[in-house]
Amino acid sequence: MSWWDDVDGDDSDADEPYGQYDESSVRVRPNPKGNRPRTKVRPTYDDAPTGWVTNVDRGRFGVLVGDRVITATKARELGKKSVVTGDTVHLVGDVSGEPGSLARIVKVAERTTLLRRSADDTDEVERVIVANADQMLIVVAAADPEPRTRLIDRYLVAAFDAGLDPILCITKTDLADPTAFLAHFACLDLRIVTSRSDDVPFDALHEILDDKVTVTVGHSGVGKSTLVNALTGSSRATGVVNSVTGRGRHTSSSSIALQVRDGGWIIDTPGVRSFGLGHVDPANVFRAFASHAVPVREPADGIPLDEAHDWEIVDRVHDGELGPTGVERLDSFRALLTGMGAEDPGTE
């Protein structure tokens, strides 16, 4: 007789091990997270403290809250949403700014402007550089390294697409006369500031930068970090130009917002030698070109510039209204855009 057989010979299963239990004897394991079902309603964080992102460094964010910069990390609920310098964010956690404190970024406010670039012109994957800037300060040296007109065109296209007001700053004018270089941009109503290697035009720059958020861009070695240091009192590393290659050494590795001495903010970005435009909307570029072109100010046939078709602007160029430099700049922009596979707005 096996151990599960009836030990007393009757039909009762009272002596059988399995006969000793029923469903009520089974222990139900409690829910470790509680018995209350999870709600699908998520907090909006509208009442959470807000701050302004001043820098990003390996998963940690410097956030200006009031008059202090705190350290924060990105909350899990943001998922893959990026947080970049210039973002306005909502925070939870410790926002005291005390040593060792850490807050969490739980929400990113809607962005007014967004400066982006891609790895190259055919790459549609964009890299966000700065959010919510008002204007772009394009820094270029008159010499050492030699100025690159086409790179400036790329910066202008990126500024036009992002809705930023471009400003051209020519450094090292004591090394070369920038007049011939500036003639390339005579068709555009750009604000231009010049500076020597040993002199920073503080008055002219403060007039432009005060009460604004300005993102700086420029080729490595043009003196961008030197300019930023003089205006903000910071100590960003500065580099020199290689005498063999004629190229500058990268000295800034990440974007950081620095306060201008008399007001306003400068967002200093890493120096680059290329600026991909695979993400650009051609319509934005041509509308912005029209608004910055010197002779083209009045509506064409009663059509406001922001509603004008791109080929109408091209027709004005062919009529000679912009002059030779206008044709050159617009041809450069068209080449950039059509090279990315965009339809040529000058053809039907």
Short mmCIF file of N, CA and C in Angstrom, two decimals, residues 75-207:
data_model
loop_
_atom_site.label_atom_id
_atom_site.label_comp_id
_atom_site.label_asym_id
_atom_site.label_seq_id
_atom_site.Cartn_x
_atom_site.Cartn_y
_atom_site.Cartn_z
N ALA A 75 13.88 62.90 -15.18
CA ALA A 75 12.98 61.89 -14.61
C ALA A 75 12.65 60.82 -15.65
N ARG A 76 12.35 59.64 -15.18
CA ARG A 76 12.06 58.52 -16.07
C ARG A 76 10.85 58.78 -16.95
N GLU A 77 9.87 59.52 -16.41
CA GLU A 77 8.64 59.72 -17.18
C GLU A 77 8.84 60.57 -18.42
N LEU A 78 9.97 61.26 -18.55
CA LEU A 78 10.24 62.02 -19.76
C LEU A 78 10.60 61.12 -20.93
N GLY A 79 10.97 59.88 -20.65
CA GLY A 79 11.30 58.96 -21.71
C GLY A 79 12.50 59.43 -22.52
N LYS A 80 12.33 59.44 -23.85
CA LYS A 80 13.42 59.83 -24.75
C LYS A 80 13.44 61.31 -25.06
N LYS A 81 12.55 62.07 -24.46
CA LYS A 81 12.51 63.51 -24.72
C LYS A 81 13.81 64.15 -24.25
N SER A 82 14.41 64.95 -25.12
CA SER A 82 15.70 65.56 -24.79
C SER A 82 15.51 66.78 -23.90
N VAL A 83 16.53 67.07 -23.13
CA VAL A 83 16.63 68.30 -22.34
C VAL A 83 17.94 68.96 -22.73
N VAL A 84 17.88 70.21 -23.19
CA VAL A 84 19.07 70.89 -23.70
C VAL A 84 19.23 72.23 -23.02
N THR A 85 20.41 72.81 -23.19
CA THR A 85 20.67 74.14 -22.66
C THR A 85 19.67 75.14 -23.24
N GLY A 86 19.09 75.95 -22.36
CA GLY A 86 18.08 76.92 -22.78
C GLY A 86 16.66 76.47 -22.52
N ASP A 87 16.45 75.22 -22.18
CA ASP A 87 15.10 74.73 -21.90
C ASP A 87 14.56 75.31 -20.59
N THR A 88 13.27 75.61 -20.57
CA THR A 88 12.55 75.92 -19.34
C THR A 88 11.92 74.62 -18.86
N VAL A 89 12.18 74.24 -17.61
CA VAL A 89 11.76 72.92 -17.12
C VAL A 89 11.03 73.05 -15.79
N HIS A 90 10.23 72.02 -15.48
CA HIS A 90 9.56 71.89 -14.19
C HIS A 90 10.31 70.85 -13.37
N LEU A 91 10.43 71.10 -12.06
CA LEU A 91 11.27 70.29 -11.19
C LEU A 91 10.51 69.76 -9.99
N VAL A 92 10.94 68.60 -9.52
CA VAL A 92 10.50 68.07 -8.23
C VAL A 92 11.75 67.62 -7.48
N GLY A 93 11.59 67.41 -6.20
CA GLY A 93 12.73 66.97 -5.39
C GLY A 93 13.39 68.14 -4.68
N ASP A 94 14.66 68.00 -4.42
CA ASP A 94 15.41 68.99 -3.65
C ASP A 94 15.91 70.10 -4.57
N VAL A 95 15.31 71.28 -4.48
CA VAL A 95 15.72 72.41 -5.31
C VAL A 95 16.44 73.47 -4.47
N SER A 96 16.98 73.03 -3.33
CA SER A 96 17.66 73.98 -2.44
C SER A 96 19.02 74.41 -2.99
N GLY A 97 19.64 73.55 -3.80
CA GLY A 97 20.96 73.86 -4.30
C GLY A 97 22.06 73.56 -3.31
N GLU A 98 21.74 72.96 -2.17
CA GLU A 98 22.75 72.61 -1.18
C GLU A 98 23.67 71.51 -1.71
N PRO A 99 24.92 71.45 -1.23
CA PRO A 99 25.83 70.38 -1.68
C PRO A 99 25.21 69.00 -1.51
N GLY A 100 25.27 68.20 -2.55
CA GLY A 100 24.72 66.86 -2.51
C GLY A 100 23.25 66.76 -2.86
N SER A 101 22.57 67.89 -3.02
CA SER A 101 21.14 67.86 -3.35
C SER A 101 20.95 67.54 -4.83
N LEU A 102 19.81 66.95 -5.14
CA LEU A 102 19.52 66.56 -6.52
C LEU A 102 18.02 66.66 -6.77
N ALA A 103 17.65 67.41 -7.78
CA ALA A 103 16.25 67.53 -8.20
C ALA A 103 16.02 66.67 -9.44
N ARG A 104 14.75 66.54 -9.82
CA ARG A 104 14.41 65.79 -11.03
C ARG A 104 13.64 66.70 -11.99
N ILE A 105 13.99 66.64 -13.27
CA ILE A 105 13.26 67.37 -14.30
C ILE A 105 12.11 66.48 -14.76
N VAL A 106 10.90 66.94 -14.54
CA VAL A 106 9.73 66.12 -14.84
C VAL A 106 8.93 66.63 -16.04
N LYS A 107 9.23 67.84 -16.50
CA LYS A 107 8.47 68.39 -17.62
C LYS A 107 9.31 69.45 -18.31
N VAL A 108 9.25 69.48 -19.65
CA VAL A 108 9.94 70.49 -20.45
C VAL A 108 8.89 71.37 -21.09
N ALA A 109 9.01 72.69 -20.86
CA ALA A 109 8.02 73.62 -21.42
C ALA A 109 8.18 73.72 -22.93
N GLU A 110 7.13 74.16 -23.58
CA GLU A 110 7.16 74.31 -25.03
C GLU A 110 8.27 75.29 -25.43
N ARG A 111 9.00 74.94 -26.48
CA ARG A 111 10.14 75.74 -26.91
C ARG A 111 9.71 76.78 -27.94
N THR A 112 10.27 77.97 -27.82
CA THR A 112 9.96 79.05 -28.77
C THR A 112 10.85 78.98 -30.00
N THR A 113 12.12 78.64 -29.81
CA THR A 113 13.06 78.45 -30.92
C THR A 113 13.89 77.21 -30.62
N LEU A 114 14.48 76.65 -31.67
CA LEU A 114 15.26 75.43 -31.49
C LEU A 114 16.36 75.39 -32.54
N LEU A 115 17.61 75.54 -32.10
CA LEU A 115 18.75 75.47 -33.00
C LEU A 115 19.22 74.02 -33.08
N ARG A 116 19.30 73.51 -34.32
CA ARG A 116 19.64 72.10 -34.52
C ARG A 116 20.71 71.98 -35.60
N ARG A 117 21.37 70.85 -35.62
CA ARG A 117 22.23 70.50 -36.74
C ARG A 117 22.23 68.99 -36.88
N SER A 118 22.65 68.51 -38.04
CA SER A 118 22.74 67.07 -38.29
C SER A 118 24.18 66.71 -38.60
N ALA A 119 24.45 65.41 -38.66
CA ALA A 119 25.83 64.97 -38.91
C ALA A 119 26.29 65.41 -40.30
N ASP A 120 25.39 65.35 -41.27
CA ASP A 120 25.69 65.84 -42.61
C ASP A 120 24.37 66.21 -43.28
N ASP A 121 24.44 66.69 -44.53
CA ASP A 121 23.25 67.22 -45.17
C ASP A 121 22.23 66.15 -45.56
N THR A 122 22.64 64.90 -45.61
CA THR A 122 21.72 63.83 -45.97
C THR A 122 21.15 63.12 -44.75
N ASP A 123 21.63 63.46 -43.58
CA ASP A 123 21.20 62.81 -42.35
C ASP A 123 20.01 63.57 -41.77
N GLU A 124 18.86 62.90 -41.67
CA GLU A 124 17.67 63.55 -41.14
C GLU A 124 17.60 63.47 -39.62
N VAL A 125 18.54 62.76 -39.00
CA VAL A 125 18.58 62.70 -37.54
C VAL A 125 19.23 63.97 -37.03
N GLU A 126 18.46 64.76 -36.33
CA GLU A 126 18.93 66.06 -35.89
C GLU A 126 19.53 66.00 -34.49
N ARG A 127 20.44 66.90 -34.24
CA ARG A 127 21.02 67.05 -32.91
C ARG A 127 20.63 68.43 -32.41
N VAL A 128 19.88 68.47 -31.34
CA VAL A 128 19.44 69.74 -30.77
C VAL A 128 20.61 70.37 -30.02
N ILE A 129 20.88 71.64 -30.31
CA ILE A 129 22.01 72.33 -29.68
C ILE A 129 21.53 73.24 -28.56
N VAL A 130 20.58 74.10 -28.85
CA VAL A 130 20.12 75.11 -27.89
C VAL A 130 18.63 75.37 -28.12
N ALA A 131 17.91 75.61 -27.03
CA ALA A 131 16.49 75.95 -27.12
C ALA A 131 16.27 77.37 -26.61
N ASN A 132 15.25 78.02 -27.16
CA ASN A 132 14.72 79.30 -26.65
C ASN A 132 15.70 80.46 -26.73
N ALA A 133 16.66 80.42 -27.66
CA ALA A 133 17.54 81.58 -27.86
C ALA A 133 16.82 82.63 -28.69
N ASP A 134 17.26 83.89 -28.57
CA ASP A 134 16.67 84.99 -29.34
C ASP A 134 17.46 85.28 -30.60
N GLN A 135 18.78 85.11 -30.55
CA GLN A 135 19.61 85.50 -31.67
C GLN A 135 20.87 84.64 -31.72
N MET A 136 21.54 84.68 -32.87
CA MET A 136 22.76 83.91 -33.08
C MET A 136 23.92 84.85 -33.39
N LEU A 137 24.98 84.75 -32.61
CA LEU A 137 26.19 85.52 -32.85
C LEU A 137 27.18 84.62 -33.59
N ILE A 138 27.38 84.90 -34.88
CA ILE A 138 28.28 84.11 -35.71
C ILE A 138 29.66 84.75 -35.64
N VAL A 139 30.60 84.03 -35.04
CA VAL A 139 31.94 84.57 -34.85
C VAL A 139 32.86 83.99 -35.92
N VAL A 140 33.54 84.88 -36.65
CA VAL A 140 34.46 84.46 -37.71
C VAL A 140 35.68 85.35 -37.66
N ALA A 141 36.86 84.78 -37.89
CA ALA A 141 38.10 85.54 -37.87
C ALA A 141 38.40 86.09 -39.25
N ALA A 142 38.96 87.30 -39.30
CA ALA A 142 39.38 87.87 -40.58
C ALA A 142 40.56 87.09 -41.15
N ALA A 143 41.33 86.46 -40.28
CA ALA A 143 42.46 85.63 -40.69
C ALA A 143 42.86 84.74 -39.52
N ASP A 144 43.56 83.62 -39.85
CA ASP A 144 44.11 82.73 -38.81
C ASP A 144 43.05 82.21 -37.84
N PRO A 145 42.12 81.34 -38.29
CA PRO A 145 42.02 80.73 -39.61
C PRO A 145 41.30 81.61 -40.63
N GLU A 146 41.50 81.31 -41.90
CA GLU A 146 40.87 82.08 -42.95
C GLU A 146 39.35 81.92 -42.88
N PRO A 147 38.59 82.99 -43.13
CA PRO A 147 37.13 82.89 -43.07
C PRO A 147 36.59 82.02 -44.20
N ARG A 148 35.54 81.28 -43.90
CA ARG A 148 34.91 80.37 -44.87
C ARG A 148 33.49 80.87 -45.13
N THR A 149 33.30 81.43 -46.31
CA THR A 149 32.00 82.01 -46.65
C THR A 149 30.89 80.97 -46.61
N ARG A 150 31.16 79.79 -47.13
CA ARG A 150 30.11 78.76 -47.18
C ARG A 150 29.71 78.27 -45.80
N LEU A 151 30.66 78.24 -44.86
CA LEU A 151 30.30 77.86 -43.49
C LEU A 151 29.39 78.92 -42.87
N ILE A 152 29.68 80.19 -43.15
CA ILE A 152 28.81 81.26 -42.65
C ILE A 152 27.42 81.12 -43.23
N ASP A 153 27.34 80.74 -44.52
CA ASP A 153 26.03 80.51 -45.13
C ASP A 153 25.27 79.40 -44.40
N ARG A 154 25.97 78.37 -43.98
CA ARG A 154 25.32 77.29 -43.24
C ARG A 154 24.79 77.79 -41.90
N TYR A 155 25.57 78.62 -41.22
CA TYR A 155 25.08 79.19 -39.97
C TYR A 155 23.84 80.06 -40.23
N LEU A 156 23.87 80.84 -41.30
CA LEU A 156 22.73 81.70 -41.62
C LEU A 156 21.49 80.86 -41.91
N VAL A 157 21.66 79.79 -42.68
CA VAL A 157 20.53 78.91 -42.98
C VAL A 157 19.96 78.31 -41.70
N ALA A 158 20.84 77.86 -40.78
CA ALA A 158 20.38 77.29 -39.51
C ALA A 158 19.65 78.34 -38.68
N ALA A 159 20.17 79.58 -38.68
CA ALA A 159 19.51 80.66 -37.92
C ALA A 159 18.15 80.98 -38.52
N PHE A 160 18.09 81.07 -39.85
CA PHE A 160 16.82 81.37 -40.52
C PHE A 160 15.79 80.28 -40.22
N ASP A 161 16.22 79.03 -40.28
CA ASP A 161 15.30 77.92 -40.03
C ASP A 161 14.81 77.93 -38.59
N ALA A 162 15.69 78.29 -37.64
CA ALA A 162 15.33 78.28 -36.22
C ALA A 162 14.56 79.52 -35.79
N GLY A 163 14.51 80.55 -36.64
CA GLY A 163 13.83 81.78 -36.26
C GLY A 163 14.70 82.69 -35.41
N LEU A 164 16.02 82.56 -35.52
CA LEU A 164 16.95 83.39 -34.76
C LEU A 164 17.43 84.56 -35.61
N ASP A 165 17.67 85.69 -34.96
CA ASP A 165 18.19 86.87 -35.63
C ASP A 165 19.71 86.74 -35.71
N PRO A 166 20.31 86.64 -36.92
CA PRO A 166 21.75 86.44 -37.01
C PRO A 166 22.54 87.74 -36.88
N ILE A 167 23.69 87.66 -36.22
CA ILE A 167 24.62 88.78 -36.05
C ILE A 167 26.01 88.27 -36.43
N LEU A 168 26.75 89.05 -37.20
CA LEU A 168 28.07 88.64 -37.66
C LEU A 168 29.14 89.40 -36.88
N CYS A 169 30.04 88.67 -36.23
CA CYS A 169 31.13 89.27 -35.46
C CYS A 169 32.45 88.85 -36.10
N ILE A 170 33.22 89.83 -36.60
CA ILE A 170 34.50 89.56 -37.25
C ILE A 170 35.62 89.87 -36.26
N THR A 171 36.41 88.86 -35.89
CA THR A 171 37.52 89.04 -34.96
C THR A 171 38.84 89.13 -35.73
N LYS A 172 39.90 89.51 -35.01
CA LYS A 172 41.26 89.57 -35.55
C LYS A 172 41.37 90.48 -36.77
N THR A 173 40.67 91.60 -36.75
CA THR A 173 40.71 92.52 -37.89
C THR A 173 42.06 93.23 -38.00
N ASP A 174 42.89 93.11 -36.96
CA ASP A 174 44.24 93.67 -37.05
C ASP A 174 45.16 92.80 -37.90
N LEU A 175 44.73 91.54 -38.17
CA LEU A 175 45.54 90.64 -38.99
C LEU A 175 45.20 90.73 -40.47
N ALA A 176 43.98 91.16 -40.80
CA ALA A 176 43.57 91.27 -42.20
C ALA A 176 42.38 92.20 -42.30
N ASP A 177 42.25 92.83 -43.45
CA ASP A 177 41.12 93.73 -43.71
C ASP A 177 39.90 92.90 -44.09
N PRO A 178 38.80 92.98 -43.33
CA PRO A 178 37.64 92.14 -43.62
C PRO A 178 36.70 92.71 -44.68
N THR A 179 37.03 93.84 -45.30
CA THR A 179 36.10 94.51 -46.21
C THR A 179 35.66 93.60 -47.35
N ALA A 180 36.61 92.92 -47.99
CA ALA A 180 36.27 92.06 -49.13
C ALA A 180 35.38 90.90 -48.69
N PHE A 181 35.67 90.35 -47.52
CA PHE A 181 34.85 89.25 -47.01
C PHE A 181 33.43 89.72 -46.71
N LEU A 182 33.30 90.87 -46.07
CA LEU A 182 31.98 91.38 -45.71
C LEU A 182 31.15 91.74 -46.93
N ALA A 183 31.80 92.03 -48.05
CA ALA A 183 31.07 92.37 -49.26
C ALA A 183 30.19 91.22 -49.73
N HIS A 184 30.56 90.00 -49.38
CA HIS A 184 29.75 88.83 -49.76
C HIS A 184 28.36 88.87 -49.12
N PHE A 185 28.22 89.58 -48.02
CA PHE A 185 26.96 89.59 -47.28
C PHE A 185 26.26 90.95 -47.35
N ALA A 186 26.69 91.77 -48.32
CA ALA A 186 26.13 93.12 -48.42
C ALA A 186 24.65 93.11 -48.75
N CYS A 187 24.16 92.04 -49.36
CA CYS A 187 22.74 91.98 -49.73
C CYS A 187 21.84 91.71 -48.53
N LEU A 188 22.43 91.29 -47.42
CA LEU A 188 21.64 90.94 -46.24
C LEU A 188 21.78 92.03 -45.18
N ASP A 189 20.66 92.34 -44.58
CA ASP A 189 20.63 93.37 -43.55
C ASP A 189 21.07 92.75 -42.21
N LEU A 190 22.39 92.47 -42.12
CA LEU A 190 22.93 91.85 -40.93
C LEU A 190 23.61 92.89 -40.04
N ARG A 191 23.46 92.73 -38.75
CA ARG A 191 24.23 93.55 -37.82
C ARG A 191 25.64 92.98 -37.77
N ILE A 192 26.62 93.85 -37.90
CA ILE A 192 28.02 93.42 -37.98
C ILE A 192 28.83 94.14 -36.92
N VAL A 193 29.66 93.37 -36.19
CA VAL A 193 30.56 93.91 -35.18
C VAL A 193 31.96 93.42 -35.51
N THR A 194 32.94 94.29 -35.41
CA THR A 194 34.33 93.90 -35.65
C THR A 194 35.15 94.11 -34.38
N SER A 195 36.20 93.30 -34.23
CA SER A 195 37.07 93.43 -33.06
C SER A 195 38.49 93.05 -33.44
N ARG A 196 39.45 93.63 -32.74
CA ARG A 196 40.85 93.31 -32.91
C ARG A 196 41.26 92.20 -31.96
N SER A 197 42.42 91.65 -32.19
CA SER A 197 42.92 90.58 -31.32
C SER A 197 43.13 91.07 -29.90
N ASP A 198 43.48 92.35 -29.77
CA ASP A 198 43.80 92.91 -28.45
C ASP A 198 42.73 93.85 -27.93
N ASP A 199 41.54 93.80 -28.52
CA ASP A 199 40.51 94.75 -28.09
C ASP A 199 39.12 94.16 -28.34
N VAL A 200 38.27 94.22 -27.33
CA VAL A 200 36.90 93.75 -27.44
C VAL A 200 35.97 94.95 -27.46
N PRO A 201 35.12 95.09 -28.48
CA PRO A 201 34.21 96.24 -28.56
C PRO A 201 33.04 96.09 -27.60
N PHE A 202 33.29 96.35 -26.32
CA PHE A 202 32.28 96.10 -25.30
C PHE A 202 30.99 96.89 -25.55
N ASP A 203 31.11 98.15 -25.87
CA ASP A 203 29.92 98.98 -26.04
C ASP A 203 29.02 98.45 -27.16
N ALA A 204 29.62 98.13 -28.30
CA ALA A 204 28.84 97.64 -29.43
C ALA A 204 28.20 96.29 -29.12
N LEU A 205 28.93 95.42 -28.44
CA LEU A 205 28.40 94.10 -28.14
C LEU A 205 27.32 94.16 -27.07
N HIS A 206 27.50 95.00 -26.05
CA HIS A 206 26.47 95.11 -25.01
C HIS A 206 25.16 95.64 -25.59
N GLU A 207 25.27 96.54 -26.54
CA GLU A 207 24.05 97.06 -27.18
C GLU A 207 23.28 95.94 -27.86
#
